XYZ file of C-alpha atoms in Angstrom:
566
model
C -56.797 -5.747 41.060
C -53.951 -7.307 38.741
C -52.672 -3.812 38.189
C -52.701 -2.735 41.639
C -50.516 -6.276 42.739
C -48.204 -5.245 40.092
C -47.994 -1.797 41.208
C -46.791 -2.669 44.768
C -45.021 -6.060 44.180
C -42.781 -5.111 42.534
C -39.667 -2.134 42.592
C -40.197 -0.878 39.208
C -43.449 -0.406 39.851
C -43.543 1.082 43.857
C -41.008 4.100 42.623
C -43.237 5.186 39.928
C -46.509 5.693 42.122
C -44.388 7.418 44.984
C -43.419 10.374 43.328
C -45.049 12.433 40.282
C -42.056 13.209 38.035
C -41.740 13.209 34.371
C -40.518 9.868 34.039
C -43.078 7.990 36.451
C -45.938 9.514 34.284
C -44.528 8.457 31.841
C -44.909 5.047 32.415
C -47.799 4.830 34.464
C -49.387 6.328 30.787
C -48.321 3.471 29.189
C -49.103 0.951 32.033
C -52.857 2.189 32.597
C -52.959 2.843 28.435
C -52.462 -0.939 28.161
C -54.891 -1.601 31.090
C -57.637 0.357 29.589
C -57.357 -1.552 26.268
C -57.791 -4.893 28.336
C -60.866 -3.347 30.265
C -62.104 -2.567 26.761
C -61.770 -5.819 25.704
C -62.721 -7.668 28.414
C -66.088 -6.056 28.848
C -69.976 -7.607 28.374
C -71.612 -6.713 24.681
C -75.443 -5.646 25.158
C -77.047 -6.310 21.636
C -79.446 -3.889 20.058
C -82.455 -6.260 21.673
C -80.870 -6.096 25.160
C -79.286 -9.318 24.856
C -76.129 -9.711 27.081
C -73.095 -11.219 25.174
C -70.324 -12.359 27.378
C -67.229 -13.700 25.000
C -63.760 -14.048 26.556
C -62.622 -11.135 24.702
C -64.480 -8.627 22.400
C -62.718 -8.356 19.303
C -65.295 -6.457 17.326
C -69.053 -5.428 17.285
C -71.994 -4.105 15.190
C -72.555 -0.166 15.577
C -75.708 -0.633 17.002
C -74.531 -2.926 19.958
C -73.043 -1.519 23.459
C -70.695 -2.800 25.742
C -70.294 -2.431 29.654
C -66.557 -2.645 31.284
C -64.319 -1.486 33.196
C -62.933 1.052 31.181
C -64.063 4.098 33.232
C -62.618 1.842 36.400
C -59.393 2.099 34.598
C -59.297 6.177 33.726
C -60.197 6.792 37.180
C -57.805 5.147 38.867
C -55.149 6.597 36.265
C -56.202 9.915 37.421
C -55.856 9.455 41.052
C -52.511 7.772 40.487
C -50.715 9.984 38.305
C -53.051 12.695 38.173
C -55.196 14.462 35.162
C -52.924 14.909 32.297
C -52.532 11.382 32.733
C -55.823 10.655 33.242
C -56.409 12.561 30.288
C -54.382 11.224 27.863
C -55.043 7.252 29.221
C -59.011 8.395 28.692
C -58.161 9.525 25.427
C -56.678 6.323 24.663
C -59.928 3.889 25.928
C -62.036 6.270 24.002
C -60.078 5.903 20.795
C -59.980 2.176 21.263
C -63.702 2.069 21.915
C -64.446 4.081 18.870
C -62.226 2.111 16.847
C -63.369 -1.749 17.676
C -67.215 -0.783 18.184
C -67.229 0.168 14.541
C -66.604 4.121 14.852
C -69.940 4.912 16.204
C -70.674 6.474 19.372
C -67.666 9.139 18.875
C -69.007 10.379 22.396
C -66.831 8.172 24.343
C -63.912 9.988 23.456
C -65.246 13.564 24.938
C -66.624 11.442 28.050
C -63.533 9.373 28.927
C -61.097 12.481 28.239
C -63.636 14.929 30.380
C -63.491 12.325 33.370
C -59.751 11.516 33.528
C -59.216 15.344 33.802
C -61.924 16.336 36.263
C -61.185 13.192 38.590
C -57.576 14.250 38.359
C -58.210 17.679 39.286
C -60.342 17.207 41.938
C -58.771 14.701 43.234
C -55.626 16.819 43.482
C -57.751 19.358 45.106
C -59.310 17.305 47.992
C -56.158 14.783 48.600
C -54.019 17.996 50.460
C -50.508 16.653 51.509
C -51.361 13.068 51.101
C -49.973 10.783 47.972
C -53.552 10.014 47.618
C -57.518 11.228 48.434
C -59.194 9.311 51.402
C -61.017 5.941 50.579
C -64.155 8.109 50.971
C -62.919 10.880 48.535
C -61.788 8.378 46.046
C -65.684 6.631 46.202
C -66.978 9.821 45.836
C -64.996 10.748 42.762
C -65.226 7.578 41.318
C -69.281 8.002 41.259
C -68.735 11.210 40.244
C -66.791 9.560 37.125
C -69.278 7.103 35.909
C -72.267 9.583 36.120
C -71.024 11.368 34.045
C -70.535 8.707 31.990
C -74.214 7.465 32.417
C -74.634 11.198 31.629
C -73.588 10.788 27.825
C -74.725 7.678 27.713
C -78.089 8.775 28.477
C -77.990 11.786 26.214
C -76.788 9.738 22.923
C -78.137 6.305 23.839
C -81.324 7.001 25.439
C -82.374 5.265 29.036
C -83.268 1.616 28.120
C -78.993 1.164 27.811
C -78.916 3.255 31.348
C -81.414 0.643 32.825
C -79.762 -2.011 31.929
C -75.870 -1.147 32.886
C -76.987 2.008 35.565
C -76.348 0.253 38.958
C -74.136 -2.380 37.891
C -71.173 -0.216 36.405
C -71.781 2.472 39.291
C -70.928 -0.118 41.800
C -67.929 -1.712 39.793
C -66.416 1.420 39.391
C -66.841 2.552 43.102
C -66.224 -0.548 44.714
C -62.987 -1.583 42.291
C -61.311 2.030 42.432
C -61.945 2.152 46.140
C -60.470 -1.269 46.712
C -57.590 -0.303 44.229
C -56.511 2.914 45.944
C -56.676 1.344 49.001
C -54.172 -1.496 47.866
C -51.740 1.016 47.159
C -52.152 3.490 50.301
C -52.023 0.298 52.368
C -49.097 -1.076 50.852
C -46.899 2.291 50.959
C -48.474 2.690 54.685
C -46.503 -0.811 55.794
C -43.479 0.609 53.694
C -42.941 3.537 55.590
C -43.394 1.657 58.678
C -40.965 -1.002 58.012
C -38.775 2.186 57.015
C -39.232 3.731 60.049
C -38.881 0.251 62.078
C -35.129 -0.695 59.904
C -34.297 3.219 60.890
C -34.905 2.397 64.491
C -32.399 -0.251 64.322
C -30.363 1.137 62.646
C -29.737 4.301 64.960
C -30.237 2.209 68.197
C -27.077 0.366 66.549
C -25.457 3.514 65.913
C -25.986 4.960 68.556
C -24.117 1.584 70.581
C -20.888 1.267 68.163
C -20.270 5.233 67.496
C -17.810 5.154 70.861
C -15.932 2.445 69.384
C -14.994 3.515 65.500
C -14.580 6.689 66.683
C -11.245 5.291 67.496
C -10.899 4.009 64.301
C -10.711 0.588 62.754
C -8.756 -2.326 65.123
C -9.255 -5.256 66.614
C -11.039 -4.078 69.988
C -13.820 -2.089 68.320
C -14.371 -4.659 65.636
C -14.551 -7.354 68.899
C -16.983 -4.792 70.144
C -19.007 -3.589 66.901
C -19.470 -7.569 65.884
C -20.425 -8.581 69.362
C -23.628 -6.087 69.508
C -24.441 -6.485 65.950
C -24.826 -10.017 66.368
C -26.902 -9.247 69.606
C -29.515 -6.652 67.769
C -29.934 -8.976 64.928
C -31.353 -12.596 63.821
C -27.756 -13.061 62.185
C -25.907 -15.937 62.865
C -22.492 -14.545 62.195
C -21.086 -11.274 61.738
C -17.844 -10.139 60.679
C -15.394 -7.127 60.150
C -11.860 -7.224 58.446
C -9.610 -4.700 56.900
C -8.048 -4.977 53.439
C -6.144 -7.710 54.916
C -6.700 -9.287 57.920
C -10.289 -10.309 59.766
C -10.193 -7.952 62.597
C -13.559 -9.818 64.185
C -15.784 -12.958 63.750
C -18.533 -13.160 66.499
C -21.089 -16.116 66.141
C -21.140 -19.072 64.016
C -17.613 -20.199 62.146
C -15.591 -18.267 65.079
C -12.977 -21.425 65.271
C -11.416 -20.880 61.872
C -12.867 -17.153 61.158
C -10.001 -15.806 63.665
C -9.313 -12.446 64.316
C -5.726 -11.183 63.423
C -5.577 -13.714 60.617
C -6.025 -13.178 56.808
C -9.493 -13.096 54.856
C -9.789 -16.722 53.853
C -13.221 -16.423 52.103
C -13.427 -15.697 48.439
C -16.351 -13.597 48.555
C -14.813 -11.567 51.387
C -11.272 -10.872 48.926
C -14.077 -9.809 46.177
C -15.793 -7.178 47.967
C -12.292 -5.884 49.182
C -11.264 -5.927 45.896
C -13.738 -4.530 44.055
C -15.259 -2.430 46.614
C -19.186 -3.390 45.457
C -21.331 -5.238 47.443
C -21.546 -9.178 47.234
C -24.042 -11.918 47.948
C -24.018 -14.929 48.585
C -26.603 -17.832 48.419
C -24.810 -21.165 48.783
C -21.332 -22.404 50.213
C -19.543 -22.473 47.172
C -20.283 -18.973 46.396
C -18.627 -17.925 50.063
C -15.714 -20.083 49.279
C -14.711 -20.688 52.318
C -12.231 -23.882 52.458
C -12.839 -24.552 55.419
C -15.035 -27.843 54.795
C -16.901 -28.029 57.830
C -17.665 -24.323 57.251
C -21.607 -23.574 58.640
C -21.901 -20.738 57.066
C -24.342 -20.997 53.377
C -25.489 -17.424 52.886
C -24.126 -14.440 52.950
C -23.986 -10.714 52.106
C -20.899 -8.357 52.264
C -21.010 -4.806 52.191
C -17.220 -2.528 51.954
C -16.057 -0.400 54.504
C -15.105 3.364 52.160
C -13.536 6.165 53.680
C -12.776 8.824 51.258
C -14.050 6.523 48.309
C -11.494 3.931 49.040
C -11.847 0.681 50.529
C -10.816 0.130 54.369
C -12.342 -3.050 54.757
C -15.783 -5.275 55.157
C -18.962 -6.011 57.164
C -19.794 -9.423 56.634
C -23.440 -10.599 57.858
C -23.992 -14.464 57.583
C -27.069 -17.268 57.886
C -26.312 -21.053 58.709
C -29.509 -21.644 56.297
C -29.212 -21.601 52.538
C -31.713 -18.788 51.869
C -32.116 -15.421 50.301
C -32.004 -12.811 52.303
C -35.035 -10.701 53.044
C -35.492 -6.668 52.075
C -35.229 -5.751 55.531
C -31.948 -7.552 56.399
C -30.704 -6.251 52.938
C -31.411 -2.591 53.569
C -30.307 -2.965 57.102
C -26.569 -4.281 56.307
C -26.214 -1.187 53.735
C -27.227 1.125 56.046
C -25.304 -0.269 58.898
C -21.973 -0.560 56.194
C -23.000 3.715 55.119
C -23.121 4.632 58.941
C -19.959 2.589 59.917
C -18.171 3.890 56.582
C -19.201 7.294 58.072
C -18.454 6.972 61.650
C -15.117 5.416 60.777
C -14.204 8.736 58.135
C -15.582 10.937 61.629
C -13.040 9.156 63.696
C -10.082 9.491 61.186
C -10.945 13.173 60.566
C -10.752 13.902 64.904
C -8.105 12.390 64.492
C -6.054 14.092 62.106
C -7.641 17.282 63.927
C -6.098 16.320 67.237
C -2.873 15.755 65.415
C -2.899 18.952 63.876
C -3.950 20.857 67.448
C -1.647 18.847 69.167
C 1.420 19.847 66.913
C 0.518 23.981 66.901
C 0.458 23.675 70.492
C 3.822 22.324 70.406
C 5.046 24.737 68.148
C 3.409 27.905 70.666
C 4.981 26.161 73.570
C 8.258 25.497 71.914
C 8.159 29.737 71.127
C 7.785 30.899 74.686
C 11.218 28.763 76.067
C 13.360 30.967 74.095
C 10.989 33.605 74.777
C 11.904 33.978 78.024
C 15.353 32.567 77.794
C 16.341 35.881 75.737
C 14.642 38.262 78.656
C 16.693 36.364 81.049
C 20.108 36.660 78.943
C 19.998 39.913 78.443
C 19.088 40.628 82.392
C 22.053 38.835 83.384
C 23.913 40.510 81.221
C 23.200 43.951 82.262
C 23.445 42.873 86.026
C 27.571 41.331 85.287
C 28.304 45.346 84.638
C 26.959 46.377 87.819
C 27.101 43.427 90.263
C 28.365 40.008 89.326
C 26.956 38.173 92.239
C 23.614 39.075 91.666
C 24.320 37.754 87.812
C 25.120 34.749 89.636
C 22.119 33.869 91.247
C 20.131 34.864 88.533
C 22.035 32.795 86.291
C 21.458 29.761 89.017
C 17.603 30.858 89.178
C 17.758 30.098 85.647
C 19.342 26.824 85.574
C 16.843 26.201 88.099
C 13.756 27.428 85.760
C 15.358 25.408 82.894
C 15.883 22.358 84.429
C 11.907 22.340 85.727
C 11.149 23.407 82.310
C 13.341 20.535 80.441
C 11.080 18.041 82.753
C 7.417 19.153 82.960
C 7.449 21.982 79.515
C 6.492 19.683 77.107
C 3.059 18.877 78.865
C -0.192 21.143 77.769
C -0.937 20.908 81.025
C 0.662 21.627 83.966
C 0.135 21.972 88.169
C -0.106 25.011 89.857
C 2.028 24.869 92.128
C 4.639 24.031 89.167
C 3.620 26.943 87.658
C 4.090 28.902 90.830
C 7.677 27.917 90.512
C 8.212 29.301 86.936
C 6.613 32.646 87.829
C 8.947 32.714 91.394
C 11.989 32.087 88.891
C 11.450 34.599 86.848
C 10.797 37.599 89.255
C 13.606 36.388 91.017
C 15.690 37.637 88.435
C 13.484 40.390 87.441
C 14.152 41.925 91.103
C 17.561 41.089 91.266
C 18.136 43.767 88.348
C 15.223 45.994 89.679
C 15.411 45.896 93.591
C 12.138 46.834 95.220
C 10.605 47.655 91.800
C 7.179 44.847 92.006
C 5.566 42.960 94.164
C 3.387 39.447 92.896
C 0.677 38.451 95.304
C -1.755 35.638 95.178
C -5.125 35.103 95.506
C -6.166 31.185 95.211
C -8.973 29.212 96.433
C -8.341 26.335 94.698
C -5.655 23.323 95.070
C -2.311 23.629 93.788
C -3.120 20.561 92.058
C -4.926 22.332 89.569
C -3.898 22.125 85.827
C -3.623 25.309 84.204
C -1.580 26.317 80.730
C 2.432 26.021 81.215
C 3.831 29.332 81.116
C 0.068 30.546 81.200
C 0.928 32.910 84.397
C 4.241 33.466 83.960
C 3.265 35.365 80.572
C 0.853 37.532 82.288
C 3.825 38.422 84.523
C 6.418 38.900 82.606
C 4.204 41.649 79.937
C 3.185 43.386 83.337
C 6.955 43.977 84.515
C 7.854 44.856 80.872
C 4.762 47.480 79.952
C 2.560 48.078 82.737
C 4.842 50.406 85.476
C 5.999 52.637 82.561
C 8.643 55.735 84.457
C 7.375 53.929 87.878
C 9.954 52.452 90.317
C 8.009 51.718 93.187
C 4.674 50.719 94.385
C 3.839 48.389 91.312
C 1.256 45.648 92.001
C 0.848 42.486 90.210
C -2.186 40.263 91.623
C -2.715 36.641 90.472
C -6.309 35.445 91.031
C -7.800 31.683 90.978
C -10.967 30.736 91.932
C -13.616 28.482 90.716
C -16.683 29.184 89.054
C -19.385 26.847 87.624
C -16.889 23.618 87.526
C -14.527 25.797 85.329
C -11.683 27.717 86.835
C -11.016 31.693 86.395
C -7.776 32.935 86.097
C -7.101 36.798 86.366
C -3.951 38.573 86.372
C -4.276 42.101 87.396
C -1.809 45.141 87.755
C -2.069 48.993 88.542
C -0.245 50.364 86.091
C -0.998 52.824 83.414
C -3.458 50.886 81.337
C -2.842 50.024 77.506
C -3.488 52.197 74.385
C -6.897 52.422 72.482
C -5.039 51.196 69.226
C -2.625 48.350 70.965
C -5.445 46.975 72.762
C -7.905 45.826 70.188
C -5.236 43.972 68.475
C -3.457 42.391 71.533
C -3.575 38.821 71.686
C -4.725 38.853 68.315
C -1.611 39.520 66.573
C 1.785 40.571 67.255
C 2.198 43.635 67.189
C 5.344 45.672 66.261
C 6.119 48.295 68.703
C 8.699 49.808 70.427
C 7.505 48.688 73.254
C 7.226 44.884 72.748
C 5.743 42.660 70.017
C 3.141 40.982 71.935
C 4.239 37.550 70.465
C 3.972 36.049 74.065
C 0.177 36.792 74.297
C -0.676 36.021 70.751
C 0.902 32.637 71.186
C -0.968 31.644 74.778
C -4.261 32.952 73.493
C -3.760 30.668 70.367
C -3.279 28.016 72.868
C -6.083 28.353 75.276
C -8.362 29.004 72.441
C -6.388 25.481 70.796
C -7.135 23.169 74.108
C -10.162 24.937 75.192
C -11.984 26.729 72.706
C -12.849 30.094 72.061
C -15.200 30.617 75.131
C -10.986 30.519 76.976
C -10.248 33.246 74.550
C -8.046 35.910 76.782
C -10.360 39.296 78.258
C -8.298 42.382 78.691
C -9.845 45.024 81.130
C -7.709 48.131 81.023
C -7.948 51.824 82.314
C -5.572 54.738 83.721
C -5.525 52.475 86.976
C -4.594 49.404 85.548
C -5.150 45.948 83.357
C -6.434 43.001 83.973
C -5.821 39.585 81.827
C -8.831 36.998 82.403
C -9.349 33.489 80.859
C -11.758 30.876 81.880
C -10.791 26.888 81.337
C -12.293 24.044 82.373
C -11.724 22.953 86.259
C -9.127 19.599 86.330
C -7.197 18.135 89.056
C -3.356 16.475 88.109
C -3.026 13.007 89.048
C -1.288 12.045 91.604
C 2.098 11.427 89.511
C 1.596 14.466 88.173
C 2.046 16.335 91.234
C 6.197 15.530 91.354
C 8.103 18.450 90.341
């Protein structure tokens, strides 16, 4: 019973009978080796005449007297523990020790106490399945099995007056005691997992409440937020976050001199900062606060790491000068793990949106002078044939400029903006081909809608440029919006000649260097739907001898109502 309290009181002890490796063996060898010396020792002489002898310890004997003890008690529970090399070896052990202070007689013991820490072992391995140990009815039944065998050779080198005497009285010690010791443990690591399982719960129900806030990173309104439920899901009577500076939030006792915004005043707080370890703290001086009226008398501090580096501190604090528990220990490091996690998750979207935000840019920034080079050289071919037409199209594009100077630096933009780009551009488009295209529409859906900028005039403009190859008349170009399970389809269709086998597995994908075009236009929106969307808005090209037809599918959002102003 005194190893079994050691076993589960204290750390040392708990990690070696949780897991079998080399190193708990190890030890538990040399733990139940110096156990079964003790049992040894501590046993009941039985003199030649049947006398019982009960000294404090037994430090010696004649050959001819026995002894009863625990020492069988002691191999089995090795064996169940640690399993039967152990229980071999610890066997091996009592039986050498018996040998050696009964006055090497009865060599026996050694075969018997070797032959039962193996079998129990085994077997006990055998019926225990996925469990650490064998149920409490297993581990009686082995344990029986362990001192019969024991009367056994007792019986066969001893005769039966010494198996009268001891029979019933060691059976039930042995049962009884490795039951009860077995069941200690199992017990013990029972309420461990479910103390586990209960400081998990917290922990994720925590989680789960202050993700939304250090997801947008470390500042003073999600520290106000993070302390404030913290201090609500636990018996703390302060809580506290800071960066390497500055207290960013104090909720609960202390709040009139712990201020947010102003500069980590406690010592303890500037050590963990510092040194980036975990502190704690047991009395006011070792806080070292100077504020004197200070409630605060325990403490423990965890850092705040993102990327191995220190960002700041969760402080947890008690108005009582006590230690704190295991629970509220393991809780604060989990809670400072998480947070140190969530807050590294936050910087990383961050950096991500950054980095989406600026190749967007860059796309968008490609298709202005894009288009501004089509429309240059169409007004210059139209001053060498008619100069007023090169004047309204050079006043449609001052027009399409001027939009695009206001609204082309949004992601986003309305329809009916959108509308206006496309009308620019065929404007001029027709002014140097009369009669050659015509653009209908086909919405069902506001002009309020956001969609790509540039997204339609794109589909337009490769349509006029490589769809009515050698045709002058009766091109078609039909723009399609409608919605479709809260997202919104957008298809651009022609009827011209289709696209080539070889060009069309690698439009949008690439540009593509042709005679007929690069393709740079395409490749640049479909990096940007596929950049604001995802890849489920990656562009779908239908083609065929009758036609092509661009589709994408983004999500379905309305502009506010400033955004509606041209």
């Amino acid at each position: 019973m005194v190893l079994a309290f050691l076993l589960v009181n204290m750390r040392f002890f708990r990690d070696l009978i949780e897991e079998r490796t080399l190193k708990s063996q190890t030890w538990l060898f040399v733990i139940f080796s110096l156990f079964v010396v003790v049992a040894n020792l501590a046993g009941v002489e039985i003199s030649s005449s049947k006398e019982i002898i009960a000294p404090l310890i037994v430090t010696g004997m004649p050959q001819s007297d026995s002894i009863a003890n625990t020492r069988v008690l002691v191999i089995t529970t090795a064996s169940l523990t640690a399993g039967p090399y152990v229980g071999m070896l610890v066997g091996l052990v009592g039986g050498l020790h018996r040998v050696i202070f009964g006055g090497f007689s009865d060599y026996f013991y050694i075969v018997s106490s070797v032959l039962i820490g193996y079998l129990v072992g085994v077997w006990g391995d055998r019926v225990k399945k996925n469990n650490l140990y064998p149920s409490t009815l297993w581990v009686a039944i082995l344990s029986l099995l362990a001192e019969l065998i024991q009367m056994a050779f007792i019986f066969a080198f001893r005769g039966f007056g010494l198996i009268k005497l001891v029979f019933v009285p060691m059976i039930l010690l042995n049962t009884i005691g490795s039951s009860l010791f077995i069941e200690i443990l199992k017990t013990y690591l029972s309420n461990e997992r479910q103390l586990r399982a209960v400081q998990t719960k917290d922990v994720l129900e925590l989680t789960n409440k202050t993700l939304p806030y250090f997801r947008h990173g470390l500042d003073l309104d999600s520290a106000a937020h993070v302390c404030q439920i913290i201090k609500e899901y636990t018996n703390f009577d302060a809580v506290g976050l800071t960066d390497r500076v500055n207290v960013l939030a104090h909720v609960g006792a202390g709040q009139d001199h712990h201020i947010a915004n102003e500069p980590v005043i406690t010592d303890l707080s500037k050590t963990v900062i510092s040194a980036g370890k975990e502190k704690r703290a047991y009395t006011k001086a070792e806080i070292g606060c100077p504020h004197q009226d200070c409630p605060l008398t325990s403490a423990i501090v965890c850092p705040l790491q993102v990327n191995k580096k220190t960002i700041g501190a969760l402080k947890l604090y008690f108005c009582e000068q006590r230690k704190m528990t295991v629970v509220e220990e393991n809780l604060v490091r989990g809670l400072a793990m998480i947070f140190s996690g969530q807050l590294a998750i936050g910087i990383a979207e961050q950096q991500t949106s950054l980095v989406n935000e600026a190749e967007i840019r860059a796309l968008q920034v490609q298709i202005n002078p894009h288009f501004f080079f089509n429309a240059i050289n169409t007004i210059g071919a139209l001053m060498r044939v008619d100069v007023d037409k090169a004047h309204e199209a050079l006043m449609e594009l001052s027009t399409f400029f001027r939009s695009s100077l206001k609204n082309g630096q949004s992601k986003e933009i309305t329809l009916e903006q959108e509308k206006r780009y496309v009308s620019a551009y065929t404007g001029i488009e027709s002014l140097r081909f009369p009669n050659k295209f015509t653009v209908n529409y086909r919405i069902d859906v506001p002009e309020t809608t956001l969609i790509p900028s540039f997204c339609l005039q794109i589909f337009v403009e490769n349509a006029i440029k490589h769809a009515f190859k050698g045709r002058k008349t009766g091109n078609k170009i039909v723009i399609n919006l409608c919605s479709r399970n809260q997202n919104l389809e957008i298809t651009v269709s022609d009827n011209g000649s289709g696209i080539e086998p070889a060009i069309l597995k690698r439009l949008g994908q690439e540009t593509i260097s042709e005679s007929q075009g690069s393709g740079t236009a395409l490749y640049n929106l479909n990096r940007r739907l596929k950049g604001l969307y995802g890849t489920s808005s990656e562009l779908q090209i239908t083609t065929g001898p009758t036609g092509t037809s661009f589709r994408t599918e983004i999500p379905l959002k309305q502009a506010k109502s400033k955004s509606k102003e041209s």
